[in-house]
Short mmCIF file of C-alpha atoms and ligand atoms in Angstrom, two decimals:
data_model
loop_
_atom_site.label_atom_id
_atom_site.label_comp_id
_atom_site.label_asym_id
_atom_site.label_seq_id
_atom_site.Cartn_x
_atom_site.Cartn_y
_atom_site.Cartn_z
CA MET A 1 -115.65 56.87 -33.08
CA ARG A 2 -113.64 59.50 -31.20
CA VAL A 3 -114.46 63.03 -32.19
CA LEU A 4 -113.61 66.51 -30.96
CA PHE A 5 -115.98 69.43 -31.40
CA MET A 6 -114.29 72.80 -31.62
CA GLY A 7 -115.62 76.26 -32.35
CA PRO A 8 -116.28 79.56 -30.59
CA PRO A 9 -118.81 79.99 -27.79
CA GLY A 10 -122.27 80.08 -29.37
CA ALA A 11 -121.36 78.05 -32.46
CA GLY A 12 -123.74 75.30 -31.33
CA LYS A 13 -121.25 72.67 -30.20
CA GLY A 14 -123.32 71.53 -27.24
CA THR A 15 -126.57 71.22 -29.18
CA GLN A 16 -125.05 69.43 -32.13
CA ALA A 17 -122.73 67.20 -30.08
CA ALA A 18 -125.70 65.95 -28.05
CA LEU A 19 -127.77 65.19 -31.17
CA LEU A 20 -124.93 63.48 -32.95
CA ALA A 21 -123.80 61.43 -29.96
CA GLN A 22 -127.32 60.08 -29.61
CA ARG A 23 -127.41 59.22 -33.28
CA LEU A 24 -124.04 57.49 -33.19
CA GLY A 25 -124.69 55.74 -29.86
CA ILE A 26 -121.66 57.24 -28.15
CA VAL A 27 -121.28 59.53 -25.15
CA HIS A 28 -121.29 63.32 -25.32
CA ILE A 29 -118.72 64.72 -22.93
CA SER A 30 -118.93 68.49 -22.42
CA THR A 31 -116.39 69.99 -20.03
CA GLY A 32 -118.64 73.06 -19.65
CA ASP A 33 -121.58 70.83 -18.61
CA ILE A 34 -119.42 68.90 -16.14
CA PHE A 35 -118.17 72.14 -14.61
CA ARG A 36 -121.71 73.57 -14.41
CA SER A 37 -123.02 70.44 -12.75
CA ASN A 38 -120.21 70.63 -10.19
CA VAL A 39 -120.99 74.31 -9.60
CA SER A 40 -124.67 73.59 -9.00
CA GLN A 41 -123.84 70.74 -6.62
CA GLY A 42 -121.33 72.92 -4.77
CA THR A 43 -118.47 70.41 -5.03
CA PRO A 44 -114.87 71.56 -4.35
CA LEU A 45 -114.21 71.31 -8.11
CA GLY A 46 -117.27 73.45 -8.80
CA LEU A 47 -116.24 76.07 -6.25
CA ARG A 48 -112.79 76.26 -7.84
CA ALA A 49 -114.14 76.44 -11.40
CA LYS A 50 -116.90 78.97 -10.79
CA ALA A 51 -114.60 81.93 -10.21
CA PHE A 52 -112.96 81.40 -13.60
CA MET A 53 -116.15 80.62 -15.51
CA ASP A 54 -117.96 83.71 -14.24
CA LYS A 55 -115.16 85.88 -15.62
CA GLY A 56 -115.09 84.09 -18.98
CA GLU A 57 -111.60 82.72 -18.26
CA TYR A 58 -110.52 79.13 -18.68
CA VAL A 59 -110.36 76.91 -15.64
CA PRO A 60 -106.67 76.03 -15.00
CA ASP A 61 -105.34 73.17 -17.13
CA ASP A 62 -104.40 70.90 -14.23
CA VAL A 63 -107.97 70.94 -12.90
CA THR A 64 -109.53 70.43 -16.32
CA ASN A 65 -107.09 67.73 -17.43
CA ASP A 66 -107.66 65.62 -14.31
CA MET A 67 -111.40 65.92 -14.74
CA VAL A 68 -111.28 64.79 -18.37
CA ARG A 69 -108.89 61.94 -17.61
CA ASP A 70 -111.36 60.61 -15.02
CA ARG A 71 -114.30 61.01 -17.37
CA LEU A 72 -112.63 59.26 -20.32
CA ALA A 73 -111.69 56.37 -18.05
CA GLN A 74 -115.39 55.60 -17.41
CA PRO A 75 -116.60 52.43 -19.15
CA ASP A 76 -119.20 54.27 -21.26
CA ALA A 77 -116.46 56.18 -23.07
CA GLU A 78 -114.80 53.00 -24.31
CA ALA A 79 -117.04 52.69 -27.35
CA GLY A 80 -116.25 56.26 -28.43
CA PHE A 81 -117.13 59.81 -27.55
CA ILE A 82 -117.76 63.31 -28.74
CA LEU A 83 -115.63 65.63 -26.67
CA ASP A 84 -117.10 69.14 -26.60
CA GLY A 85 -115.10 72.04 -25.18
CA TYR A 86 -111.85 70.16 -24.67
CA PRO A 87 -109.02 70.59 -25.53
CA ARG A 88 -108.91 74.39 -25.52
CA THR A 89 -105.21 75.03 -24.92
CA VAL A 90 -102.03 73.57 -26.38
CA ALA A 91 -101.26 71.99 -22.99
CA GLN A 92 -104.68 70.27 -23.07
CA VAL A 93 -104.00 68.94 -26.57
CA LEU A 94 -100.74 67.37 -25.39
CA GLU A 95 -102.47 65.95 -22.33
CA LEU A 96 -105.24 64.44 -24.45
CA ASP A 97 -102.65 62.96 -26.82
CA GLY A 98 -101.12 61.26 -23.78
CA MET A 99 -104.45 59.97 -22.45
CA LEU A 100 -105.35 58.44 -25.79
CA ALA A 101 -101.87 57.00 -26.35
CA ASP A 102 -102.02 55.36 -22.89
CA SER A 103 -105.06 53.40 -23.97
CA GLY A 104 -103.85 52.83 -27.56
CA GLU A 105 -106.54 55.06 -29.04
CA GLN A 106 -106.54 57.95 -31.45
CA LEU A 107 -108.90 60.64 -32.65
CA ASP A 108 -110.93 59.94 -35.76
CA ALA A 109 -112.00 63.48 -36.49
CA VAL A 110 -111.94 67.06 -35.28
CA ILE A 111 -114.90 69.17 -36.28
CA GLU A 112 -114.67 72.94 -36.33
CA LEU A 113 -118.16 74.38 -36.13
CA THR A 114 -118.09 77.88 -37.60
CA ALA A 115 -120.31 80.96 -37.26
CA ASP A 116 -119.57 84.67 -37.67
CA THR A 117 -119.13 86.87 -34.61
CA ASP A 118 -122.44 88.76 -35.02
CA GLU A 119 -124.35 85.49 -35.04
CA LEU A 120 -122.42 84.23 -31.99
CA VAL A 121 -123.24 87.35 -29.98
CA THR A 122 -126.92 87.16 -31.01
CA ARG A 123 -127.20 83.49 -30.02
CA LEU A 124 -125.41 83.92 -26.69
CA SER A 125 -127.51 86.95 -25.77
CA LYS A 126 -130.67 85.00 -26.57
CA ARG A 127 -129.45 82.07 -24.46
CA ALA A 128 -128.75 84.52 -21.62
CA GLN A 129 -132.43 85.47 -21.59
CA GLU A 130 -133.64 81.88 -21.88
CA GLN A 131 -131.27 80.05 -19.53
CA GLY A 132 -129.72 82.72 -17.32
CA ARG A 133 -126.20 81.31 -17.54
CA THR A 134 -124.00 83.52 -15.37
CA ASP A 135 -121.33 83.69 -18.10
CA ASP A 136 -123.73 84.91 -20.81
CA THR A 137 -123.65 88.60 -19.80
CA PRO A 138 -122.46 90.99 -22.57
CA GLU A 139 -119.13 91.69 -20.86
CA VAL A 140 -118.34 88.03 -20.15
CA ILE A 141 -119.47 86.97 -23.65
CA ARG A 142 -116.96 89.46 -25.09
CA ARG A 143 -114.22 88.04 -22.90
CA ARG A 144 -115.06 84.42 -23.81
CA LEU A 145 -114.84 85.26 -27.51
CA GLU A 146 -111.45 86.93 -26.91
CA VAL A 147 -110.12 84.00 -24.91
CA TYR A 148 -111.27 81.64 -27.66
CA ALA A 149 -109.51 83.69 -30.35
CA ASP A 150 -106.29 83.91 -28.32
CA SER A 151 -106.02 80.45 -26.82
CA THR A 152 -108.21 78.04 -28.75
CA ALA A 153 -108.44 79.23 -32.36
CA PRO A 154 -104.71 78.41 -32.86
CA LEU A 155 -105.46 74.74 -32.10
CA ILE A 156 -107.51 74.58 -35.29
CA ALA A 157 -104.29 74.99 -37.30
CA LEU A 158 -102.64 72.28 -35.25
CA PHE A 159 -105.38 69.74 -36.02
CA ALA A 160 -105.44 70.85 -39.67
CA GLU A 161 -101.73 69.99 -39.86
CA ARG A 162 -102.54 66.56 -38.51
CA GLY A 163 -105.00 66.15 -41.37
CA ILE A 164 -108.03 65.34 -39.20
CA LEU A 165 -109.83 68.70 -39.24
CA THR A 166 -113.12 69.36 -41.01
CA ALA A 167 -114.84 72.75 -40.88
CA VAL A 168 -118.64 72.64 -40.83
CA ASP A 169 -120.89 75.68 -41.29
CA GLY A 170 -122.89 76.15 -38.08
CA LEU A 171 -125.36 78.64 -39.56
CA GLY A 172 -128.93 77.72 -40.40
CA ALA A 173 -131.54 75.37 -38.97
CA ILE A 174 -130.41 72.87 -36.33
CA ASP A 175 -131.41 69.89 -38.50
CA ASP A 176 -129.51 71.25 -41.49
CA VAL A 177 -126.36 71.63 -39.42
CA THR A 178 -126.76 68.08 -38.06
CA ALA A 179 -127.08 66.77 -41.62
CA ARG A 180 -123.87 68.59 -42.59
CA LEU A 181 -122.10 67.04 -39.62
CA VAL A 182 -123.30 63.54 -40.46
CA THR A 183 -121.94 63.99 -43.99
CA ALA A 184 -118.65 65.40 -42.72
CA LEU A 185 -118.12 62.46 -40.36
CA ALA A 186 -119.02 59.89 -43.02
CA ASN A 187 -116.18 61.16 -45.25
P1 LIG B 1 -118.72 78.01 -24.29
O1 LIG B 1 -118.03 77.17 -25.28
O2 LIG B 1 -120.02 78.55 -24.81
O3 LIG B 1 -117.85 79.08 -23.69
P2 LIG B 1 -118.79 75.86 -22.31
O4 LIG B 1 -120.03 75.40 -21.65
O5 LIG B 1 -118.12 74.91 -23.22
O6 LIG B 1 -119.23 77.18 -23.06
O7 LIG B 1 -117.74 76.35 -21.23
C1 LIG B 1 -118.09 77.26 -20.22
C2 LIG B 1 -116.87 77.62 -19.36
O8 LIG B 1 -116.34 76.43 -18.73
C3 LIG B 1 -115.66 78.20 -20.10
O9 LIG B 1 -115.78 79.60 -20.32
C4 LIG B 1 -114.53 77.85 -19.13
O10 LIG B 1 -114.49 78.71 -18.01
C5 LIG B 1 -114.92 76.48 -18.62
N1 LIG B 1 -114.32 75.42 -19.47
C6 LIG B 1 -114.99 74.53 -20.26
N2 LIG B 1 -114.13 73.73 -20.91
C7 LIG B 1 -112.88 74.11 -20.52
C8 LIG B 1 -111.56 73.69 -20.84
N3 LIG B 1 -111.32 72.69 -21.70
N4 LIG B 1 -110.52 74.31 -20.25
C9 LIG B 1 -110.71 75.29 -19.38
N5 LIG B 1 -111.91 75.76 -19.04
C10 LIG B 1 -112.99 75.19 -19.60
#
């Protein structure tokens, strides 16, 4: 199963993608996690990405696309994956289309995890206190929500046109949301 998780920062993509991937026995690939791990290891990729992430901006497409191409080529992604946080721009969608076409694969589903803006800001502010992510400050949170609305929200329409989009309500208890996702993917 090849699934994309979309939705604004704070919608719970990372949490739910990890739970669901475990349940389905496929890998969870989060571009944000890969960037953060590169930042903490001080790799050249991490140094390049950090400047963008700390401002709430997207890392340039060429950097991100190459990273995802490498990750999807790993053997553990062959059986399927949940891709969380990619694609986020039209150029990334086209790039992903190409990657999948090269290996004769296609997406099975795109999930849009939804939550209203007040809830997103509350969750991200709480995470800032708990985890100290450098991009969870009020100013950067605002910018990330703006960048999502400008650059990524339009992709939802694109996947809806392709007939593979399902919106799932991200509000409520974690287990309840997981159950909704399981149902959505079974249909
Ligand atoms: P969130 O969805 O809460 O913003 P992520 O952990 O998914 O958090 O991403 C954190 C940051 O990593 C983004 O703000 C961006 O700078 C960078 N990033 C992650 N995925 C991408 C992507 N597909 N394209 C460009 N930048 C990305």
